[in-house]
Each structure stands twice: as structure tokens, then as C-alpha cells.
């Protein structure tokens, strides 16, 4: 499972894409995609408590839940 919340929080802290990719275990391309989608859809830190990885995934990729 992708740790969307961790990726977005690390990005908000100013960590480099390479650092986020290394820390999260995902490719830089995937990290860039997630951050870009979040910015495009207006999802910014700080995140609310109810915004779990599952919630964020459904918000960013609604087509996956169909």
C-alpha cells in the first residue's frame, strides 16, 4: 500500500523528491504523480485526522473505487 499521507507530509516539510521516494519506498515518478494530483485537487497539509491513506487514495484516484 502506498503511504499517501507520509508522502504529502514529507513534501510539506520540504524533503526532496529523492528523499521522499527513499523514505516511502516508492519511485520518484510515483511520488511526483501523487504530489501533483494532490496539488491539482487542492489537497494541502496540514491534513485532517480523518484523511487516512485510504481516504486520500479514494480522493486522488476515484476511478479505482468504482
mmCIF file as Biopython writes it, N, C-alpha, C and O atoms, coordinates in Angstrom:
data_model
#
loop_
_atom_site.group_PDB
_atom_site.id
_atom_site.type_symbol
_atom_site.label_atom_id
_atom_site.label_alt_id
_atom_site.label_comp_id
_atom_site.label_asym_id
_atom_site.label_entity_id
_atom_site.label_seq_id
_atom_site.pdbx_PDB_ins_code
_atom_site.Cartn_x
_atom_site.Cartn_y
_atom_site.Cartn_z
_atom_site.occupancy
_atom_site.B_iso_or_equiv
_atom_site.auth_seq_id
_atom_site.auth_asym_id
_atom_site.pdbx_PDB_model_num
ATOM 1   N N  . UNK A ? 1  ? 0.843   -1.194 0.000   1.0 0.0 1  A 1 
ATOM 2   C CA . UNK A ? 1  ? 0.000   0.000  0.000   1.0 0.0 1  A 1 
ATOM 3   C C  . UNK A ? 1  ? 0.881   1.246  0.000   1.0 0.0 1  A 1 
ATOM 4   O O  . UNK A ? 1  ? 1.943   1.293  0.620   1.0 0.0 1  A 1 
ATOM 5   N N  . UNK A ? 2  ? 0.408   2.218  -0.697  1.0 0.0 2  A 1 
ATOM 6   C CA . UNK A ? 2  ? 1.130   3.487  -0.778  1.0 0.0 2  A 1 
ATOM 7   C C  . UNK A ? 2  ? 0.771   4.333  0.435   1.0 0.0 2  A 1 
ATOM 8   O O  . UNK A ? 2  ? -0.397  4.429  0.812   1.0 0.0 2  A 1 
ATOM 9   N N  . UNK A ? 3  ? 1.776   4.941  1.040   1.0 0.0 3  A 1 
ATOM 10  C CA . UNK A ? 3  ? 1.577   5.789  2.213   1.0 0.0 3  A 1 
ATOM 11  C C  . UNK A ? 3  ? 1.427   7.242  1.749   1.0 0.0 3  A 1 
ATOM 12  O O  . UNK A ? 3  ? 2.348   8.052  1.855   1.0 0.0 3  A 1 
ATOM 13  N N  . UNK A ? 4  ? 0.239   7.533  1.235   1.0 0.0 4  A 1 
ATOM 14  C CA . UNK A ? 4  ? -0.033  8.851  0.669   1.0 0.0 4  A 1 
ATOM 15  C C  . UNK A ? 4  ? 0.189   9.963  1.684   1.0 0.0 4  A 1 
ATOM 16  O O  . UNK A ? 4  ? 0.806   10.985 1.382   1.0 0.0 4  A 1 
ATOM 17  N N  . UNK A ? 5  ? -0.311  9.753  2.867   1.0 0.0 5  A 1 
ATOM 18  C CA . UNK A ? 5  ? -0.204  10.781 3.915   1.0 0.0 5  A 1 
ATOM 19  C C  . UNK A ? 5  ? 1.258   11.121 4.205   1.0 0.0 5  A 1 
ATOM 20  O O  . UNK A ? 5  ? 1.625   12.292 4.310   1.0 0.0 5  A 1 
ATOM 21  N N  . UNK A ? 6  ? 2.076   10.093 4.331   1.0 0.0 6  A 1 
ATOM 22  C CA . UNK A ? 6  ? 3.500   10.290 4.611   1.0 0.0 6  A 1 
ATOM 23  C C  . UNK A ? 6  ? 4.172   11.060 3.476   1.0 0.0 6  A 1 
ATOM 24  O O  . UNK A ? 6  ? 4.974   11.962 3.719   1.0 0.0 6  A 1 
ATOM 25  N N  . UNK A ? 7  ? 3.840   10.698 2.237   1.0 0.0 7  A 1 
ATOM 26  C CA . UNK A ? 7  ? 4.420   11.377 1.075   1.0 0.0 7  A 1 
ATOM 27  C C  . UNK A ? 7  ? 4.053   12.860 1.087   1.0 0.0 7  A 1 
ATOM 28  O O  . UNK A ? 7  ? 4.915   13.716 0.888   1.0 0.0 7  A 1 
ATOM 29  N N  . UNK A ? 8  ? 2.790   13.162 1.318   1.0 0.0 8  A 1 
ATOM 30  C CA . UNK A ? 8  ? 2.347   14.560 1.317   1.0 0.0 8  A 1 
ATOM 31  C C  . UNK A ? 8  ? 2.942   15.345 2.481   1.0 0.0 8  A 1 
ATOM 32  O O  . UNK A ? 8  ? 3.304   16.511 2.324   1.0 0.0 8  A 1 
ATOM 33  N N  . UNK A ? 9  ? 3.043   14.714 3.642   1.0 0.0 9  A 1 
ATOM 34  C CA . UNK A ? 9  ? 3.615   15.403 4.802   1.0 0.0 9  A 1 
ATOM 35  C C  . UNK A ? 9  ? 5.107   15.662 4.616   1.0 0.0 9  A 1 
ATOM 36  O O  . UNK A ? 9  ? 5.595   16.734 4.975   1.0 0.0 9  A 1 
ATOM 37  N N  . UNK A ? 10 ? 5.833   14.699 4.063   1.0 0.0 10 A 1 
ATOM 38  C CA . UNK A ? 10 ? 7.266   14.899 3.809   1.0 0.0 10 A 1 
ATOM 39  C C  . UNK A ? 10 ? 7.474   16.001 2.778   1.0 0.0 10 A 1 
ATOM 40  O O  . UNK A ? 10 ? 8.400   16.802 2.903   1.0 0.0 10 A 1 
ATOM 41  N N  . UNK A ? 11 ? 6.622   16.046 1.766   1.0 0.0 11 A 1 
ATOM 42  C CA . UNK A ? 11 ? 6.711   17.106 0.770   1.0 0.0 11 A 1 
ATOM 43  C C  . UNK A ? 11 ? 6.465   18.470 1.413   1.0 0.0 11 A 1 
ATOM 44  O O  . UNK A ? 11 ? 7.144   19.442 1.084   1.0 0.0 11 A 1 
ATOM 45  N N  . UNK A ? 12 ? 5.512   18.543 2.316   1.0 0.0 12 A 1 
ATOM 46  C CA . UNK A ? 12 ? 5.205   19.787 3.010   1.0 0.0 12 A 1 
ATOM 47  C C  . UNK A ? 12 ? 6.380   20.252 3.877   1.0 0.0 12 A 1 
ATOM 48  O O  . UNK A ? 12 ? 6.576   21.451 4.079   1.0 0.0 12 A 1 
ATOM 49  N N  . UNK A ? 13 ? 7.153   19.293 4.382   1.0 0.0 13 A 1 
ATOM 50  C CA . UNK A ? 13 ? 8.325   19.620 5.203   1.0 0.0 13 A 1 
ATOM 51  C C  . UNK A ? 13 ? 9.521   20.055 4.365   1.0 0.0 13 A 1 
ATOM 52  O O  . UNK A ? 13 ? 10.551  20.449 4.910   1.0 0.0 13 A 1 
ATOM 53  N N  . UNK A ? 14 ? 9.390   19.986 3.041   1.0 0.0 14 A 1 
ATOM 54  C CA . UNK A ? 14 ? 10.467  20.429 2.165   1.0 0.0 14 A 1 
ATOM 55  C C  . UNK A ? 14 ? 11.484  19.352 1.823   1.0 0.0 14 A 1 
ATOM 56  O O  . UNK A ? 14 ? 12.568  19.660 1.327   1.0 0.0 14 A 1 
ATOM 57  N N  . UNK A ? 15 ? 11.148  18.094 2.082   1.0 0.0 15 A 1 
ATOM 58  C CA . UNK A ? 15 ? 12.044  16.992 1.756   1.0 0.0 15 A 1 
ATOM 59  C C  . UNK A ? 15 ? 12.070  16.832 0.228   1.0 0.0 15 A 1 
ATOM 60  O O  . UNK A ? 15 ? 11.043  16.999 -0.430  1.0 0.0 15 A 1 
ATOM 61  N N  . UNK A ? 16 ? 13.227  16.513 -0.324  1.0 0.0 16 A 1 
ATOM 62  C CA . UNK A ? 16 ? 13.365  16.353 -1.775  1.0 0.0 16 A 1 
ATOM 63  C C  . UNK A ? 16 ? 12.578  15.140 -2.263  1.0 0.0 16 A 1 
ATOM 64  O O  . UNK A ? 16 ? 12.262  14.236 -1.490  1.0 0.0 16 A 1 
ATOM 65  N N  . UNK A ? 17 ? 12.269  15.139 -3.560  1.0 0.0 17 A 1 
ATOM 66  C CA . UNK A ? 17 ? 11.551  14.004 -4.146  1.0 0.0 17 A 1 
ATOM 67  C C  . UNK A ? 17 ? 12.350  12.714 -3.964  1.0 0.0 17 A 1 
ATOM 68  O O  . UNK A ? 17 ? 11.780  11.662 -3.673  1.0 0.0 17 A 1 
ATOM 69  N N  . UNK A ? 18 ? 13.649  12.797 -4.132  1.0 0.0 18 A 1 
ATOM 70  C CA . UNK A ? 18 ? 14.506  11.624 -3.936  1.0 0.0 18 A 1 
ATOM 71  C C  . UNK A ? 18 ? 14.438  11.136 -2.494  1.0 0.0 18 A 1 
ATOM 72  O O  . UNK A ? 18 ? 14.384  9.932  -2.244  1.0 0.0 18 A 1 
ATOM 73  N N  . UNK A ? 19 ? 14.440  12.065 -1.551  1.0 0.0 19 A 1 
ATOM 74  C CA . UNK A ? 19 ? 14.341  11.711 -0.136  1.0 0.0 19 A 1 
ATOM 75  C C  . UNK A ? 19 ? 12.995  11.084 0.195   1.0 0.0 19 A 1 
ATOM 76  O O  . UNK A ? 19 ? 12.925  10.113 0.948   1.0 0.0 19 A 1 
ATOM 77  N N  . UNK A ? 20 ? 11.929  11.638 -0.365  1.0 0.0 20 A 1 
ATOM 78  C CA . UNK A ? 20 ? 10.590  11.091 -0.134  1.0 0.0 20 A 1 
ATOM 79  C C  . UNK A ? 20 ? 10.495  9.692  -0.736  1.0 0.0 20 A 1 
ATOM 80  O O  . UNK A ? 20 ? 9.964   8.776  -0.109  1.0 0.0 20 A 1 
ATOM 81  N N  . UNK A ? 21 ? 11.012  9.531  -1.956  1.0 0.0 21 A 1 
ATOM 82  C CA . UNK A ? 21 ? 10.977  8.227  -2.616  1.0 0.0 21 A 1 
ATOM 83  C C  . UNK A ? 21 ? 11.730  7.189  -1.792  1.0 0.0 21 A 1 
ATOM 84  O O  . UNK A ? 21 ? 11.257  6.067  -1.612  1.0 0.0 21 A 1 
ATOM 85  N N  . UNK A ? 22 ? 12.878  7.560  -1.304  1.0 0.0 22 A 1 
ATOM 86  C CA . UNK A ? 22 ? 13.679  6.644  -0.495  1.0 0.0 22 A 1 
ATOM 87  C C  . UNK A ? 22 ? 12.982  6.298  0.812   1.0 0.0 22 A 1 
ATOM 88  O O  . UNK A ? 22 ? 12.966  5.139  1.227   1.0 0.0 22 A 1 
ATOM 89  N N  . UNK A ? 23 ? 12.418  7.285  1.447   1.0 0.0 23 A 1 
ATOM 90  C CA . UNK A ? 23 ? 11.749  7.095  2.734   1.0 0.0 23 A 1 
ATOM 91  C C  . UNK A ? 23 ? 10.467  6.286  2.613   1.0 0.0 23 A 1 
ATOM 92  O O  . UNK A ? 23 ? 10.140  5.493  3.496   1.0 0.0 23 A 1 
ATOM 93  N N  . UNK A ? 24 ? 9.739   6.490  1.511   1.0 0.0 24 A 1 
ATOM 94  C CA . UNK A ? 24 ? 8.450   5.821  1.360   1.0 0.0 24 A 1 
ATOM 95  C C  . UNK A ? 24 ? 8.549   4.485  0.633   1.0 0.0 24 A 1 
ATOM 96  O O  . UNK A ? 24 ? 7.625   3.674  0.685   1.0 0.0 24 A 1 
ATOM 97  N N  . UNK A ? 25 ? 9.670   4.259  -0.043  1.0 0.0 25 A 1 
ATOM 98  C CA . UNK A ? 25 ? 9.832   3.007  -0.771  1.0 0.0 25 A 1 
ATOM 99  C C  . UNK A ? 25 ? 9.152   2.988  -2.127  1.0 0.0 25 A 1 
ATOM 100 O O  . UNK A ? 25 ? 8.903   1.920  -2.685  1.0 0.0 25 A 1 
ATOM 101 N N  . UNK A ? 26 ? 8.851   4.164  -2.661  1.0 0.0 26 A 1 
ATOM 102 C CA . UNK A ? 26 ? 8.201   4.273  -3.968  1.0 0.0 26 A 1 
ATOM 103 C C  . UNK A ? 26 ? 9.100   5.048  -4.913  1.0 0.0 26 A 1 
ATOM 104 O O  . UNK A ? 26 ? 10.007  5.757  -4.476  1.0 0.0 26 A 1 
ATOM 105 N N  . UNK A ? 27 ? 8.849   4.914  -6.212  1.0 0.0 27 A 1 
ATOM 106 C CA . UNK A ? 27 ? 9.672   5.594  -7.211  1.0 0.0 27 A 1 
ATOM 107 C C  . UNK A ? 27 ? 9.442   7.105  -7.165  1.0 0.0 27 A 1 
ATOM 108 O O  . UNK A ? 27 ? 8.408   7.580  -6.695  1.0 0.0 27 A 1 
ATOM 109 N N  . UNK A ? 28 ? 10.437  7.848  -7.666  1.0 0.0 28 A 1 
ATOM 110 C CA . UNK A ? 28 ? 10.279  9.301  -7.748  1.0 0.0 28 A 1 
ATOM 111 C C  . UNK A ? 28 ? 9.115   9.664  -8.664  1.0 0.0 28 A 1 
ATOM 112 O O  . UNK A ? 28 ? 8.419   10.652 -8.432  1.0 0.0 28 A 1 
ATOM 113 N N  . UNK A ? 29 ? 8.910   8.865  -9.700  1.0 0.0 29 A 1 
ATOM 114 C CA . UNK A ? 29 ? 7.803   9.131  -10.612 1.0 0.0 29 A 1 
ATOM 115 C C  . UNK A ? 29 ? 6.463   9.015  -9.889  1.0 0.0 29 A 1 
ATOM 116 O O  . UNK A ? 29 ? 5.579   9.849  -10.087 1.0 0.0 29 A 1 
ATOM 117 N N  . UNK A ? 30 ? 6.308   7.996  -9.061  1.0 0.0 30 A 1 
ATOM 118 C CA . UNK A ? 30 ? 5.051   7.806  -8.325  1.0 0.0 30 A 1 
ATOM 119 C C  . UNK A ? 30 ? 4.864   8.931  -7.311  1.0 0.0 30 A 1 
ATOM 120 O O  . UNK A ? 30 ? 3.762   9.457  -7.158  1.0 0.0 30 A 1 
ATOM 121 N N  . UNK A ? 31 ? 5.936   9.296  -6.623  1.0 0.0 31 A 1 
ATOM 122 C CA . UNK A ? 31 ? 5.875   10.386 -5.647  1.0 0.0 31 A 1 
ATOM 123 C C  . UNK A ? 31 ? 5.479   11.688 -6.340  1.0 0.0 31 A 1 
ATOM 124 O O  . UNK A ? 31 ? 4.639   12.433 -5.835  1.0 0.0 31 A 1 
ATOM 125 N N  . UNK A ? 32 ? 6.083   11.959 -7.493  1.0 0.0 32 A 1 
ATOM 126 C CA . UNK A ? 32 ? 5.760   13.168 -8.258  1.0 0.0 32 A 1 
ATOM 127 C C  . UNK A ? 32 ? 4.301   13.156 -8.691  1.0 0.0 32 A 1 
ATOM 128 O O  . UNK A ? 32 ? 3.621   14.180 -8.625  1.0 0.0 32 A 1 
ATOM 129 N N  . UNK A ? 33 ? 3.822   11.997 -9.136  1.0 0.0 33 A 1 
ATOM 130 C CA . UNK A ? 33 ? 2.426   11.866 -9.559  1.0 0.0 33 A 1 
ATOM 131 C C  . UNK A ? 33 ? 1.475   12.170 -8.406  1.0 0.0 33 A 1 
ATOM 132 O O  . UNK A ? 33 ? 0.507   12.911 -8.576  1.0 0.0 33 A 1 
ATOM 133 N N  . UNK A ? 34 ? 1.746   11.604 -7.241  1.0 0.0 34 A 1 
ATOM 134 C CA . UNK A ? 34 ? 0.881   11.795 -6.071  1.0 0.0 34 A 1 
ATOM 135 C C  . UNK A ? 34 ? 0.869   13.260 -5.639  1.0 0.0 34 A 1 
ATOM 136 O O  . UNK A ? 34 ? -0.192  13.826 -5.377  1.0 0.0 34 A 1 
ATOM 137 N N  . UNK A ? 35 ? 2.037   13.864 -5.566  1.0 0.0 35 A 1 
ATOM 138 C CA . UNK A ? 35 ? 2.130   15.262 -5.150  1.0 0.0 35 A 1 
ATOM 139 C C  . UNK A ? 35 ? 1.429   16.174 -6.163  1.0 0.0 35 A 1 
ATOM 140 O O  . UNK A ? 35 ? 0.725   17.108 -5.780  1.0 0.0 35 A 1 
ATOM 141 N N  . UNK A ? 36 ? 1.624   15.898 -7.442  1.0 0.0 36 A 1 
ATOM 142 C CA . UNK A ? 36 ? 0.979   16.693 -8.490  1.0 0.0 36 A 1 
ATOM 143 C C  . UNK A ? 36 ? -0.536  16.590 -8.438  1.0 0.0 36 A 1 
ATOM 144 O O  . UNK A ? 36 ? -1.236  17.596 -8.552  1.0 0.0 36 A 1 
ATOM 145 N N  . UNK A ? 37 ? -1.044  15.370 -8.267  1.0 0.0 37 A 1 
ATOM 146 C CA . UNK A ? 37 ? -2.502  15.182 -8.174  1.0 0.0 37 A 1 
ATOM 147 C C  . UNK A ? 37 ? -3.063  15.893 -6.951  1.0 0.0 37 A 1 
ATOM 148 O O  . UNK A ? 37 ? -4.110  16.536 -7.023  1.0 0.0 37 A 1 
ATOM 149 N N  . UNK A ? 38 ? -2.362  15.774 -5.831  1.0 0.0 38 A 1 
ATOM 150 C CA . UNK A ? 38 ? -2.831  16.413 -4.598  1.0 0.0 38 A 1 
ATOM 151 C C  . UNK A ? 38 ? -2.896  17.929 -4.776  1.0 0.0 38 A 1 
ATOM 152 O O  . UNK A ? 38 ? -3.868  18.565 -4.368  1.0 0.0 38 A 1 
ATOM 153 N N  . UNK A ? 39 ? -1.864  18.503 -5.384  1.0 0.0 39 A 1 
ATOM 154 C CA . UNK A ? 39 ? -1.858  19.947 -5.608  1.0 0.0 39 A 1 
ATOM 155 C C  . UNK A ? 39 ? -2.978  20.354 -6.566  1.0 0.0 39 A 1 
ATOM 156 O O  . UNK A ? 39 ? -3.660  21.354 -6.346  1.0 0.0 39 A 1 
ATOM 157 N N  . UNK A ? 40 ? -3.159  19.573 -7.623  1.0 0.0 40 A 1 
ATOM 158 C CA . UNK A ? 40 ? -4.198  19.868 -8.615  1.0 0.0 40 A 1 
ATOM 159 C C  . UNK A ? 40 ? -5.596  19.834 -7.996  1.0 0.0 40 A 1 
ATOM 160 O O  . UNK A ? 40 ? -6.466  20.620 -8.371  1.0 0.0 40 A 1 
ATOM 161 N N  . UNK A ? 41 ? -5.806  18.910 -7.039  1.0 0.0 41 A 1 
ATOM 162 C CA . UNK A ? 41 ? -7.120  18.759 -6.417  1.0 0.0 41 A 1 
ATOM 163 C C  . UNK A ? 41 ? -7.257  19.580 -5.132  1.0 0.0 41 A 1 
ATOM 164 O O  . UNK A ? 41 ? -8.293  19.524 -4.470  1.0 0.0 41 A 1 
ATOM 165 N N  . UNK A ? 42 ? -6.218  20.339 -4.777  1.0 0.0 42 A 1 
ATOM 166 C CA . UNK A ? 42 ? -6.305  21.225 -3.623  1.0 0.0 42 A 1 
ATOM 167 C C  . UNK A ? 42 ? -6.104  20.549 -2.276  1.0 0.0 42 A 1 
ATOM 168 O O  . UNK A ? 42 ? -6.524  21.080 -1.248  1.0 0.0 42 A 1 
ATOM 169 N N  . UNK A ? 43 ? -5.475  19.398 -2.270  1.0 0.0 43 A 1 
ATOM 170 C CA . UNK A ? 43 ? -5.211  18.678 -1.012  1.0 0.0 43 A 1 
ATOM 171 C C  . UNK A ? 43 ? -3.864  19.136 -0.472  1.0 0.0 43 A 1 
ATOM 172 O O  . UNK A ? 43 ? -2.815  18.779 -1.008  1.0 0.0 43 A 1 
ATOM 173 N N  . UNK A ? 44 ? -3.902  19.926 0.591   1.0 0.0 44 A 1 
ATOM 174 C CA . UNK A ? 44 ? -2.680  20.502 1.142   1.0 0.0 44 A 1 
ATOM 175 C C  . UNK A ? 44 ? -2.547  20.173 2.623   1.0 0.0 44 A 1 
ATOM 176 O O  . UNK A ? 44 ? -3.532  19.897 3.307   1.0 0.0 44 A 1 
ATOM 177 N N  . UNK A ? 45 ? -1.325  20.208 3.095   1.0 0.0 45 A 1 
ATOM 178 C CA . UNK A ? 45 ? -1.047  19.989 4.518   1.0 0.0 45 A 1 
ATOM 179 C C  . UNK A ? 45 ? -1.288  21.296 5.256   1.0 0.0 45 A 1 
ATOM 180 O O  . UNK A ? 45 ? -1.142  22.365 4.662   1.0 0.0 45 A 1 
ATOM 181 N N  . UNK A ? 46 ? -1.648  21.245 6.516   1.0 0.0 46 A 1 
ATOM 182 C CA . UNK A ? 46 ? -1.792  20.031 7.332   1.0 0.0 46 A 1 
ATOM 183 C C  . UNK A ? 46 ? -3.065  19.266 6.987   1.0 0.0 46 A 1 
ATOM 184 O O  . UNK A ? 46 ? -4.106  19.849 6.683   1.0 0.0 46 A 1 
ATOM 185 N N  . UNK A ? 47 ? -2.949  17.949 7.044   1.0 0.0 47 A 1 
ATOM 186 C CA . UNK A ? 47 ? -4.069  17.069 6.734   1.0 0.0 47 A 1 
ATOM 187 C C  . UNK A ? 47 ? -4.899  16.818 7.983   1.0 0.0 47 A 1 
ATOM 188 O O  . UNK A ? 47 ? -4.371  16.749 9.093   1.0 0.0 47 A 1 
ATOM 189 N N  . UNK A ? 48 ? -6.194  16.685 7.788   1.0 0.0 48 A 1 
ATOM 190 C CA . UNK A ? 48 ? -7.089  16.373 8.903   1.0 0.0 48 A 1 
ATOM 191 C C  . UNK A ? 48 ? -6.874  14.927 9.345   1.0 0.0 48 A 1 
ATOM 192 O O  . UNK A ? 48 ? -6.390  14.101 8.571   1.0 0.0 48 A 1 
ATOM 193 N N  . UNK A ? 49 ? -7.234  14.628 10.592  1.0 0.0 49 A 1 
ATOM 194 C CA . UNK A ? 49 ? -7.050  13.276 11.136  1.0 0.0 49 A 1 
ATOM 195 C C  . UNK A ? 49 ? -7.777  12.215 10.330  1.0 0.0 49 A 1 
ATOM 196 O O  . UNK A ? 49 ? -7.262  11.113 10.146  1.0 0.0 49 A 1 
ATOM 197 N N  . UNK A ? 50 ? -8.983  12.541 9.841   1.0 0.0 50 A 1 
ATOM 198 C CA . UNK A ? 50 ? -9.765  11.540 9.114   1.0 0.0 50 A 1 
ATOM 199 C C  . UNK A ? 50 ? -9.223  11.273 7.708   1.0 0.0 50 A 1 
ATOM 200 O O  . UNK A ? 50 ? -9.709  10.370 7.027   1.0 0.0 50 A 1 
ATOM 201 N N  . UNK A ? 51 ? -8.238  12.032 7.268   1.0 0.0 51 A 1 
ATOM 202 C CA . UNK A ? 51 ? -7.640  11.837 5.946   1.0 0.0 51 A 1 
ATOM 203 C C  . UNK A ? 51 ? -6.584  10.732 6.012   1.0 0.0 51 A 1 
ATOM 204 O O  . UNK A ? 51 ? -5.381  10.990 6.048   1.0 0.0 51 A 1 
ATOM 205 N N  . UNK A ? 52 ? -7.074  9.511  6.025   1.0 0.0 52 A 1 
ATOM 206 C CA . UNK A ? 52 ? -6.190  8.349  6.080   1.0 0.0 52 A 1 
ATOM 207 C C  . UNK A ? 52 ? -5.652  8.062  4.681   1.0 0.0 52 A 1 
ATOM 208 O O  . UNK A ? 52 ? -6.072  8.684  3.705   1.0 0.0 52 A 1 
ATOM 209 N N  . UNK A ? 53 ? -4.717  7.114  4.590   1.0 0.0 53 A 1 
ATOM 210 C CA . UNK A ? 53 ? -4.192  6.726  3.283   1.0 0.0 53 A 1 
ATOM 211 C C  . UNK A ? 53 ? -5.314  6.260  2.368   1.0 0.0 53 A 1 
ATOM 212 O O  . UNK A ? 53 ? -5.321  6.577  1.178   1.0 0.0 53 A 1 
ATOM 213 N N  . UNK A ? 54 ? -6.263  5.508  2.918   1.0 0.0 54 A 1 
ATOM 214 C CA . UNK A ? 54 ? -7.394  5.016  2.128   1.0 0.0 54 A 1 
ATOM 215 C C  . UNK A ? 54 ? -8.244  6.186  1.638   1.0 0.0 54 A 1 
ATOM 216 O O  . UNK A ? 54 ? -8.649  6.202  0.476   1.0 0.0 54 A 1 
ATOM 217 N N  . UNK A ? 55 ? -8.518  7.154  2.490   1.0 0.0 55 A 1 
ATOM 218 C CA . UNK A ? 55 ? -9.306  8.323  2.111   1.0 0.0 55 A 1 
ATOM 219 C C  . UNK A ? 55 ? -8.592  9.106  1.008   1.0 0.0 55 A 1 
ATOM 220 O O  . UNK A ? 55 ? -9.209  9.507  0.021   1.0 0.0 55 A 1 
ATOM 221 N N  . UNK A ? 56 ? -7.298  9.317  1.186   1.0 0.0 56 A 1 
ATOM 222 C CA . UNK A ? 56 ? -6.524  10.081 0.206   1.0 0.0 56 A 1 
ATOM 223 C C  . UNK A ? 56 ? -6.503  9.356  -1.135  1.0 0.0 56 A 1 
ATOM 224 O O  . UNK A ? 56 ? -6.650  9.983  -2.184  1.0 0.0 56 A 1 
ATOM 225 N N  . UNK A ? 57 ? -6.319  8.026  -1.104  1.0 0.0 57 A 1 
ATOM 226 C CA . UNK A ? 57 ? -6.323  7.252  -2.347  1.0 0.0 57 A 1 
ATOM 227 C C  . UNK A ? 57 ? -7.659  7.399  -3.077  1.0 0.0 57 A 1 
ATOM 228 O O  . UNK A ? 57 ? -7.682  7.594  -4.293  1.0 0.0 57 A 1 
ATOM 229 N N  . UNK A ? 58 ? -8.760  7.307  -2.351  1.0 0.0 58 A 1 
ATOM 230 C CA . UNK A ? 58 ? -10.087 7.450  -2.958  1.0 0.0 58 A 1 
ATOM 231 C C  . UNK A ? 58 ? -10.301 8.862  -3.501  1.0 0.0 58 A 1 
ATOM 232 O O  . UNK A ? 58 ? -10.976 9.044  -4.515  1.0 0.0 58 A 1 
ATOM 233 N N  . UNK A ? 59 ? -9.730  9.855  -2.831  1.0 0.0 59 A 1 
ATOM 234 C CA . UNK A ? 59 ? -9.853  11.245 -3.266  1.0 0.0 59 A 1 
ATOM 235 C C  . UNK A ? 59 ? -9.023  11.492 -4.534  1.0 0.0 59 A 1 
ATOM 236 O O  . UNK A ? 59 ? -9.499  12.128 -5.474  1.0 0.0 59 A 1 
ATOM 237 N N  . UNK A ? 60 ? -7.797  10.993 -4.556  1.0 0.0 60 A 1 
ATOM 238 C CA . UNK A ? 60 ? -6.913  11.218 -5.693  1.0 0.0 60 A 1 
ATOM 239 C C  . UNK A ? 60 ? -7.244  10.337 -6.890  1.0 0.0 60 A 1 
ATOM 240 O O  . UNK A ? 60 ? -7.105  10.761 -8.038  1.0 0.0 60 A 1 
ATOM 241 N N  . UNK A ? 61 ? -7.680  9.117  -6.620  1.0 0.0 61 A 1 
ATOM 242 C CA . UNK A ? 61 ? -7.949  8.149  -7.685  1.0 0.0 61 A 1 
ATOM 243 C C  . UNK A ? 61 ? -9.369  7.588  -7.539  1.0 0.0 61 A 1 
ATOM 244 O O  . UNK A ? 61 ? -9.531  6.413  -7.209  1.0 0.0 61 A 1 
ATOM 245 N N  . UNK A ? 62 ? -10.388 8.399  -7.775  1.0 0.0 62 A 1 
ATOM 246 C CA . UNK A ? 62 ? -11.764 7.923  -7.612  1.0 0.0 62 A 1 
ATOM 247 C C  . UNK A ? 62 ? -12.110 6.771  -8.553  1.0 0.0 62 A 1 
ATOM 248 O O  . UNK A ? 62 ? -12.976 5.952  -8.243  1.0 0.0 62 A 1 
ATOM 249 N N  . UNK A ? 63 ? -11.443 6.705  -9.688  1.0 0.0 63 A 1 
ATOM 250 C CA . UNK A ? 63 ? -11.731 5.634  -10.650 1.0 0.0 63 A 1 
ATOM 251 C C  . UNK A ? 63 ? -11.339 4.250  -10.122 1.0 0.0 63 A 1 
ATOM 252 O O  . UNK A ? 63 ? -11.862 3.244  -10.601 1.0 0.0 63 A 1 
ATOM 253 N N  . UNK A ? 64 ? -10.437 4.183  -9.152  1.0 0.0 64 A 1 
ATOM 254 C CA . UNK A ? 64 ? -10.035 2.897  -8.581  1.0 0.0 64 A 1 
ATOM 255 C C  . UNK A ? 64 ? -11.128 2.296  -7.702  1.0 0.0 64 A 1 
ATOM 256 O O  . UNK A ? 64 ? -11.166 1.080  -7.512  1.0 0.0 64 A 1 
ATOM 257 N N  . UNK A ? 65 ? -12.010 3.126  -7.168  1.0 0.0 65 A 1 
ATOM 258 C CA . UNK A ? 65 ? -13.029 2.642  -6.240  1.0 0.0 65 A 1 
ATOM 259 C C  . UNK A ? 65 ? -14.324 2.265  -6.935  1.0 0.0 65 A 1 
ATOM 260 O O  . UNK A ? 65 ? -15.261 1.817  -6.274  1.0 0.0 65 A 1 
ATOM 261 N N  . UNK A ? 66 ? -14.404 2.432  -8.236  1.0 0.0 66 A 1 
ATOM 262 C CA . UNK A ? 66 ? -15.621 2.098  -8.972  1.0 0.0 66 A 1 
ATOM 263 C C  . UNK A ? 66 ? -15.809 0.610  -9.126  1.0 0.0 66 A 1 
ATOM 264 O O  . UNK A ? 66 ? -16.791 0.171  -9.724  1.0 0.0 66 A 1 
#
